[in-house]
Structure formats: C-alpha cells, structure tokens
CSV table of C-alpha atoms and ligand atoms in Angstrom, one decimal:
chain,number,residue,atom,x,y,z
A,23,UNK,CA,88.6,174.1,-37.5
A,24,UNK,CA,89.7,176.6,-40.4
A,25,UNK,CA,90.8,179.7,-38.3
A,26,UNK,CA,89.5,183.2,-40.5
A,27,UNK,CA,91.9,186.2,-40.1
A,28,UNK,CA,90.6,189.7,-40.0
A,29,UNK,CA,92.5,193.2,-41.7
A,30,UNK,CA,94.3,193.5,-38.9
A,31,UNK,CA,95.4,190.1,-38.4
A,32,UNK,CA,95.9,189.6,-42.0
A,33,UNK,CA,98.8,193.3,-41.6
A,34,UNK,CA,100.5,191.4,-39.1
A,35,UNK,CA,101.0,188.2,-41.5
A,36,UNK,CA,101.5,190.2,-44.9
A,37,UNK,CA,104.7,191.5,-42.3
A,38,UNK,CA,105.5,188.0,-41.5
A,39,UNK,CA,105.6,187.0,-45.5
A,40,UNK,CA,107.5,190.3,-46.5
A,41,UNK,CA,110.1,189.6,-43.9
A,42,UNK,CA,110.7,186.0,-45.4
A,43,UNK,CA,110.4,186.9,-48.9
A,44,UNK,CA,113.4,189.3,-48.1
A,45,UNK,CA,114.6,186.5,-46.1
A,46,UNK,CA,114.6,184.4,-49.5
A,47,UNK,CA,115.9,187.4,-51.8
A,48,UNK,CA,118.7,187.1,-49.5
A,49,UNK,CA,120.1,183.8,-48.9
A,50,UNK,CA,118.7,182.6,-52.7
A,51,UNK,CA,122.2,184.0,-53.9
A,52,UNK,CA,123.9,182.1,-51.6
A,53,UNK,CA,123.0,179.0,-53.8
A,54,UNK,CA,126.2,178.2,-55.7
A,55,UNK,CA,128.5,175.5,-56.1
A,56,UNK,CA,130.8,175.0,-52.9
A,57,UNK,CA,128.4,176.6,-50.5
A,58,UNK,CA,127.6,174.2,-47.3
A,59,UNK,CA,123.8,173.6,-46.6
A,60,UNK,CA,124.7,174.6,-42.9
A,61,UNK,CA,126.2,178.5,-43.8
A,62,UNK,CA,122.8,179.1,-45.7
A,63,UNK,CA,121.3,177.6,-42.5
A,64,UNK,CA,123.6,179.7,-40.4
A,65,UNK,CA,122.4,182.9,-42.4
A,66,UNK,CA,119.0,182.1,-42.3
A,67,UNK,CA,118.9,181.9,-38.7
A,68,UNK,CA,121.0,185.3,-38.2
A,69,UNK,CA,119.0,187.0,-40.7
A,70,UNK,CA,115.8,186.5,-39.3
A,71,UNK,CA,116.8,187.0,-35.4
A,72,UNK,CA,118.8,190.1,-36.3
A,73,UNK,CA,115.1,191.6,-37.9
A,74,UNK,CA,113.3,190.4,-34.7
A,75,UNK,CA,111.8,186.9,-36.6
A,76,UNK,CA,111.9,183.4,-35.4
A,77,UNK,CA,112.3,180.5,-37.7
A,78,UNK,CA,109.4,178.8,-36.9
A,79,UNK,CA,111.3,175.5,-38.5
A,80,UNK,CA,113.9,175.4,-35.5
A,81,UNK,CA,112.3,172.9,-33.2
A,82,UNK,CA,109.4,172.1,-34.5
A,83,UNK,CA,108.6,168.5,-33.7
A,84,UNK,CA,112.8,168.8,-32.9
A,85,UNK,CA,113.0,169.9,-36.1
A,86,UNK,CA,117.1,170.8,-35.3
A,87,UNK,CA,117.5,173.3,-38.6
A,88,UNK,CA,116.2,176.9,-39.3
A,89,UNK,CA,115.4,175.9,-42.8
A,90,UNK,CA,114.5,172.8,-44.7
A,91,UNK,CA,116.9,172.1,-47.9
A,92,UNK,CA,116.0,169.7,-50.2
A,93,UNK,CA,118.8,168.5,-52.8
A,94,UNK,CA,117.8,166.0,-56.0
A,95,UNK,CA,115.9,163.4,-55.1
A,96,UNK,CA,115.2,165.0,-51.5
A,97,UNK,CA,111.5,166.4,-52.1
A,98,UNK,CA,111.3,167.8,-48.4
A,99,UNK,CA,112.3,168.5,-45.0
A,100,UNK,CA,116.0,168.0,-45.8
A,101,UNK,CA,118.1,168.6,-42.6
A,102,UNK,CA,121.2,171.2,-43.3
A,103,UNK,CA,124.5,170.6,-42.7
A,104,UNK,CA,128.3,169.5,-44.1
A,105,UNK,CA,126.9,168.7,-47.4
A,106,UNK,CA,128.3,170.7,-50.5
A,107,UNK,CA,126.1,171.9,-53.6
A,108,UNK,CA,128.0,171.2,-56.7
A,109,UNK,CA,127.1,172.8,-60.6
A,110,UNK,CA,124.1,171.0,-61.8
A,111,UNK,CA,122.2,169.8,-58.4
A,112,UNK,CA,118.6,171.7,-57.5
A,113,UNK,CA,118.4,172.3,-54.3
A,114,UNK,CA,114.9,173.4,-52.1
A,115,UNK,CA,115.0,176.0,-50.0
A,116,UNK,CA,111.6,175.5,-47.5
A,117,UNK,CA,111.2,178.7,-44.7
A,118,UNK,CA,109.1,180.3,-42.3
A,119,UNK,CA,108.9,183.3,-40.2
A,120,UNK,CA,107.2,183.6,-36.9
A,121,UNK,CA,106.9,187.3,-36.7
A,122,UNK,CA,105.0,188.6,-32.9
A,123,UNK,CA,103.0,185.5,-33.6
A,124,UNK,CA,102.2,185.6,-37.3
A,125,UNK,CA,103.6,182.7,-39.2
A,126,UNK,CA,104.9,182.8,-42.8
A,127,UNK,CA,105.5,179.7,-45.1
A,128,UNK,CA,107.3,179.6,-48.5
A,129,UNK,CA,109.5,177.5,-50.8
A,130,UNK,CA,111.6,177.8,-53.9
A,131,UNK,CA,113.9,175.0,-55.7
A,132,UNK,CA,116.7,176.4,-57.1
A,133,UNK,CA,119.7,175.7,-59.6
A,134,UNK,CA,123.0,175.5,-58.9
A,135,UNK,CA,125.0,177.0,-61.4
A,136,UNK,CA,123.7,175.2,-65.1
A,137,UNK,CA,121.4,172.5,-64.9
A,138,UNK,CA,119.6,169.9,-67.3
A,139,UNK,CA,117.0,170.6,-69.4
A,140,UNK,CA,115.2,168.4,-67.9
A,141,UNK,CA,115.7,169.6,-64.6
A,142,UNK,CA,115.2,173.3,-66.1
A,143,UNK,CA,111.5,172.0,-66.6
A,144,UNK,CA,111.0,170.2,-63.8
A,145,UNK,CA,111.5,173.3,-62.1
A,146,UNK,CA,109.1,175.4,-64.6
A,147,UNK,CA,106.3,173.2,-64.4
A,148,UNK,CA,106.3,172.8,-61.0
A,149,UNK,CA,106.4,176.9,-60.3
A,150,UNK,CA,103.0,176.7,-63.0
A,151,UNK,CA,101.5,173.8,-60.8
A,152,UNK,CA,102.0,176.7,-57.8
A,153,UNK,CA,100.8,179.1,-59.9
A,154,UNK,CA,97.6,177.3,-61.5
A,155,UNK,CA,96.7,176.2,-58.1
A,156,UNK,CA,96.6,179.8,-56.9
A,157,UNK,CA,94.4,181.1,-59.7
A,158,UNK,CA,91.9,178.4,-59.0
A,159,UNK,CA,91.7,180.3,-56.0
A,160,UNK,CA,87.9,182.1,-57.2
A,161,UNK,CA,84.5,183.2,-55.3
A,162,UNK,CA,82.9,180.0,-54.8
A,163,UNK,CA,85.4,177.9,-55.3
A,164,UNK,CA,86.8,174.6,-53.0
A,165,UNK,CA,90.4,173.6,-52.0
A,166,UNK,CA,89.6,171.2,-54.4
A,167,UNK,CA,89.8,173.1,-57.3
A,168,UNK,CA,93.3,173.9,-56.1
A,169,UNK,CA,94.3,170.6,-55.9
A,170,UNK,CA,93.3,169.5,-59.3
A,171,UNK,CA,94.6,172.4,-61.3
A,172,UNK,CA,98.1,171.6,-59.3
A,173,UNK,CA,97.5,167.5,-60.3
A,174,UNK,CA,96.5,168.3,-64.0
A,175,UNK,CA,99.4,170.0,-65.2
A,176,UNK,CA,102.1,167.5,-63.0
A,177,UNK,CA,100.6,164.6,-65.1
A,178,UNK,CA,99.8,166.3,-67.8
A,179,UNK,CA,103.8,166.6,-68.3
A,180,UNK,CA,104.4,163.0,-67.1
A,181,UNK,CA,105.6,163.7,-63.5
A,182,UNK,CA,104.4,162.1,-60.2
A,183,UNK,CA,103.2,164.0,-57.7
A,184,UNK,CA,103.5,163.4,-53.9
A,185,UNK,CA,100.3,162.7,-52.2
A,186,UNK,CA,102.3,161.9,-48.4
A,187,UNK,CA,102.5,165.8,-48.0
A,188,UNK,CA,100.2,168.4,-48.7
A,189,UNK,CA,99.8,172.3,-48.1
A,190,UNK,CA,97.5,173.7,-45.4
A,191,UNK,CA,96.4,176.6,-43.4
A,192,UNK,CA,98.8,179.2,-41.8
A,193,UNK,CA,99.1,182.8,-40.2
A,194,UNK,CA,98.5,181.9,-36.6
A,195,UNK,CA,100.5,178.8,-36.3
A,196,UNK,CA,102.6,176.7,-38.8
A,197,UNK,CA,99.9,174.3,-40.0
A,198,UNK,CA,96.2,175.1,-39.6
A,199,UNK,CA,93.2,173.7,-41.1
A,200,UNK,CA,92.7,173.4,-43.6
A,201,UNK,CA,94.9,170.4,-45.5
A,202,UNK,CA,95.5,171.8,-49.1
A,203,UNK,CA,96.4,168.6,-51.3
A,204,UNK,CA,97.9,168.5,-54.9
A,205,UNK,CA,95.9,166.0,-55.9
A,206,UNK,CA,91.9,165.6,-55.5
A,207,UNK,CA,91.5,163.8,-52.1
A,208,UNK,CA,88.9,161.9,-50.7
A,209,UNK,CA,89.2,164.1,-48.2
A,210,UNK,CA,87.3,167.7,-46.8
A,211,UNK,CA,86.7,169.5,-49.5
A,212,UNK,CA,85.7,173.2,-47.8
A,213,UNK,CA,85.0,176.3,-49.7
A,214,UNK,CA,87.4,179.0,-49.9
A,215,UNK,CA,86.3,181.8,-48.1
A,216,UNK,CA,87.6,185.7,-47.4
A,217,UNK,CA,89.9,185.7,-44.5
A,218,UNK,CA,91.7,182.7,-45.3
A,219,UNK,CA,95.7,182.2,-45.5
A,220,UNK,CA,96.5,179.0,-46.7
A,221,UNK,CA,100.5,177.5,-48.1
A,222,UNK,CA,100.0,176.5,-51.5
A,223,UNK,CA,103.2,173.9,-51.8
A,224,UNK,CA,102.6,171.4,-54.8
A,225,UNK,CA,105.9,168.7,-54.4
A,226,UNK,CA,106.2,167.4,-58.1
A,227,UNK,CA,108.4,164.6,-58.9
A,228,UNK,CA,110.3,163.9,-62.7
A,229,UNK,CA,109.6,159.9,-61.6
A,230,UNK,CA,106.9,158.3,-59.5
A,231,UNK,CA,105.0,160.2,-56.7
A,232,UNK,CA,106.1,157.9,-54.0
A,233,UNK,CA,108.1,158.8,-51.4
A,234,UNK,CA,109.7,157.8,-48.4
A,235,UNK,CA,111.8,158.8,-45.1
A,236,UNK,CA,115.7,158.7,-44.1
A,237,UNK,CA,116.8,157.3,-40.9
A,238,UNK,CA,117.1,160.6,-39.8
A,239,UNK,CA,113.7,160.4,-39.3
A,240,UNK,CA,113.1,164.2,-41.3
A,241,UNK,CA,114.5,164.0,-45.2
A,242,UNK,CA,111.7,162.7,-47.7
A,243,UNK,CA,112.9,161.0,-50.8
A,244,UNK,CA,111.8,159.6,-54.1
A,245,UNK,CA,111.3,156.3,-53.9
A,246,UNK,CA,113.0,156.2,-57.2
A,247,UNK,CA,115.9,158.3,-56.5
A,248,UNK,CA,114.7,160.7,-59.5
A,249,UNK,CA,115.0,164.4,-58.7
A,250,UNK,CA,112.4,166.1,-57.6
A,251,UNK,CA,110.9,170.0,-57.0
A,252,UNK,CA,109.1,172.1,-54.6
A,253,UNK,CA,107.5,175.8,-54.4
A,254,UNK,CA,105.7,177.4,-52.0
A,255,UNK,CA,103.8,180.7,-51.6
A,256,UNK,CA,101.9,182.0,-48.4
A,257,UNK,CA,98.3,182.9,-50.2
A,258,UNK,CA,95.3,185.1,-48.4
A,259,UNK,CA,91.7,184.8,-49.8
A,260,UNK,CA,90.3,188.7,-50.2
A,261,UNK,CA,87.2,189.9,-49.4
A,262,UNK,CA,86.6,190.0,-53.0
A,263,UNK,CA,87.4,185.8,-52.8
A,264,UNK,CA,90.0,186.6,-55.0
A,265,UNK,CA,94.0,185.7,-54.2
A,266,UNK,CA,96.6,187.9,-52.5
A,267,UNK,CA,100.0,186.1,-52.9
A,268,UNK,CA,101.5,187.5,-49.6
A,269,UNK,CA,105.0,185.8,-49.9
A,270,UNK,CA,107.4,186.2,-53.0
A,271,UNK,CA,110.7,185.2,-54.7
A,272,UNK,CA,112.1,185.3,-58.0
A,273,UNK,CA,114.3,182.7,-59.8
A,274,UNK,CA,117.9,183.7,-61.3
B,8,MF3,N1,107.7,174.1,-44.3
B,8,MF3,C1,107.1,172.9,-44.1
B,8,MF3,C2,105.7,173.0,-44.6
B,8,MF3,O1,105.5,173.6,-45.6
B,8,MF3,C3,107.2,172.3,-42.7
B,8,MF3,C4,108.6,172.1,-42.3
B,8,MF3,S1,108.5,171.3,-40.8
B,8,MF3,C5,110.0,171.4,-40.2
B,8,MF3,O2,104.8,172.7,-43.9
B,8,MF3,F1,110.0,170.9,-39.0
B,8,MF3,F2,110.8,170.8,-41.0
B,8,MF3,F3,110.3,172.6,-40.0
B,9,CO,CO1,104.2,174.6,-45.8
C-alpha cells in the first residue's frame, strides 16, 4: 500500500531531509585517509542525537551501526568499525534521520584523497543514473520510467547494475511501498502520483551486477570483487507531478 503525504506531512519530512543533508555536509569531510569507519559512525550518531534526530539505521533488523559505509567492492550496508580508509579507496556513506516520526534516506560515495579515473567515473555516472532517474520523475509517469532511465545509462557505460536491492517509499517509516528498482522489473509498475516520497538509490557496479553477503550477515559485495558506487536522494512528487529533491549533498 503506497502511503500519500499531505503539506503538512511533507514540512515535517523536508525537516527530516534538511537535518541529514547537514548531517552529510558534516561528516562528508571527515572522509580522508587514516580516518576509522567507526569515528564517522561515532559522529554521525552524536550529531544527530545532539539536533534531537534518531538514526533510524541503529537497530534496524539489529542493524548495530548508525550509518552504513560501503568501501570498494562493498556496494551496501557496510557495518562501521576498526577499518582505516587509505588514498585512493571510495567509500559510501548510506544515512537516515528519524526526525518526530519523519524518516529521511540518502547516500553518497565518496573519494578518499585521489582516486582512478576509472573510479572518478564510476562515481560520475552513477550520480547521473540518480539524477536521470529523478527527472523521469513527470505527470503521468510510472516507477518504471525511473528504473529504466537509471538501467540505460549504467549499461550504456558498460557497468552492472544490482538488481538484489532496490529504492522504495519513505517519510513515515524507512521502507514503504512502493519498491523503486534500477532496472525494469517484472514487478508493480504504479504511477507516480503528488504526495509521494520515494529513495531513489541506483547501486551501479564497474563489473557484474551480482552480488552477494558477508558472514556478518549485513555487508553486500560484488561478486567479482570490482568496486562498486551508490547515491541516494530522498525525492517528493509535487502537486504539479513534478520532483522536489528534499535531501542534498555535494561532492569535493
Ligand atoms: N539505507 C538503506 C536503504 O536505503 C537501508 C539500510 S538498512 C540498515 O534502504 F539496517 F542498514 F540500516
Ligand atoms: Co534507501
């Protein structure tokens, strides 16, 4: 059941994204070489409390981190901890905000220090999949047309794309009808319709699309070990049926 928000419901999730897109302005500096995965965790956590947020992340499902990062070959879900970036990685950055009952969503995949060309484009095309998939977003239109304006420009540049994981509704809890796949599905195909928030997250892979899960039962991998890249905005549908991006975050 796809759950529509109205005005007022839609102010109280706009505050939910602005608090985690400051969130993200805050702790994306923190991405340098040397830096633990668990002090950006830490920071996350204290950051959010401190401005009256929950992470919605800690203890979902037993999920045991406030955040999600993602290094290399880890596409998602990524568990924080003693692990050290070092020059060259990319590492994901996947968080949300439960603000007085208003969930946020959004990810970036960031540098560390200089990285590969390759990687550099990885990164690029990926934030266009993101974007492409948003402006799909048009009166009329179906999730769908989302999810093939995402999948065209991943294979159009030779990368795999993960079909495991997909975006989705949010605002009133974390995932909500309904799913928002980056690549066309057999599955529902509903129109997009004012008053709905959906998390627009295409997970776009330099190898194969296939991935799988760690023993630790959270961090998804390439199958093939090659790097891969993740972004993720919070969107609303206008009464116009045109997009509002409600989450933000810029790249160094
Ligand atoms: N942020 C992820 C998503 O986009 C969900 C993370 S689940 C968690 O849906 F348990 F890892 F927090
Ligand atoms: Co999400």
């Amino acid at each position: 059941m796809i759950r529509l928000k109205n005005e007022e419901q839609l102010n109280g999730i706009r505050r939910s994204c602005e608090m985690l897109s400051q969130l993200m302005a805050h702790i994306g500096p923190m991405v340098k070489p040397g830096v633990s995965t668990g002090e950006i965790d830490a920071e996350t956590r204290s950051y959010t409390e401190s401005r009256g947020g929950r992470s919605w992340f800690l203890g979902y499902d037993g999920y045991p981190g406030s955040l999600c990062i993602s290094v290399n070959e880890e596409v998602i879900h990524g568990i924080p901890g003693k692990r050290r970036l070092v020059e060259g990685d990319i590492v994901g950055l996947d968080c949300g905000i439960d603000l007085g009952g208003y969930f946020s969503d959004s990810a970036i995949t960031l540098p560390v220090g200089q990285v590969s060309e390759e990687l550099e484009k990885l990164m690029r095309i990926t934030r266009e999949c993101l974007v492409r998939g948003i402006a799909a977003i048009k009166p009329g239109a179906r999730v769908h047309d989302i999810s093939r304006a995402v999948f065209a420009h991943a294979t159009a540049n030779g990368y795999g794309v993960v079909r495991q994981y997909c975006g989705h509704g949010v605002g009133f809890e974390a995932h909500e009808d309904p799913q928002i796949p980056n690549y066309v599905s057999p599955g529902p195909n509903p129109r997009l319709v004012p008053g709905m928030v959906i998390a627009i997250e295409p997970m776009i892979n330099l190898g194969k699309g296939d991935v799988k899960v760690l023993d630790d039962d959270w961090t998804v991998i390439t199958l093939d070990r090659k790097p891969s890249a993740h972004y993720e905005h919070t969107v609303a549908v206008l009464p116009d049926g045109t997009p509002e991006i409600l989450t933000s975050w810029s790249m160094p």
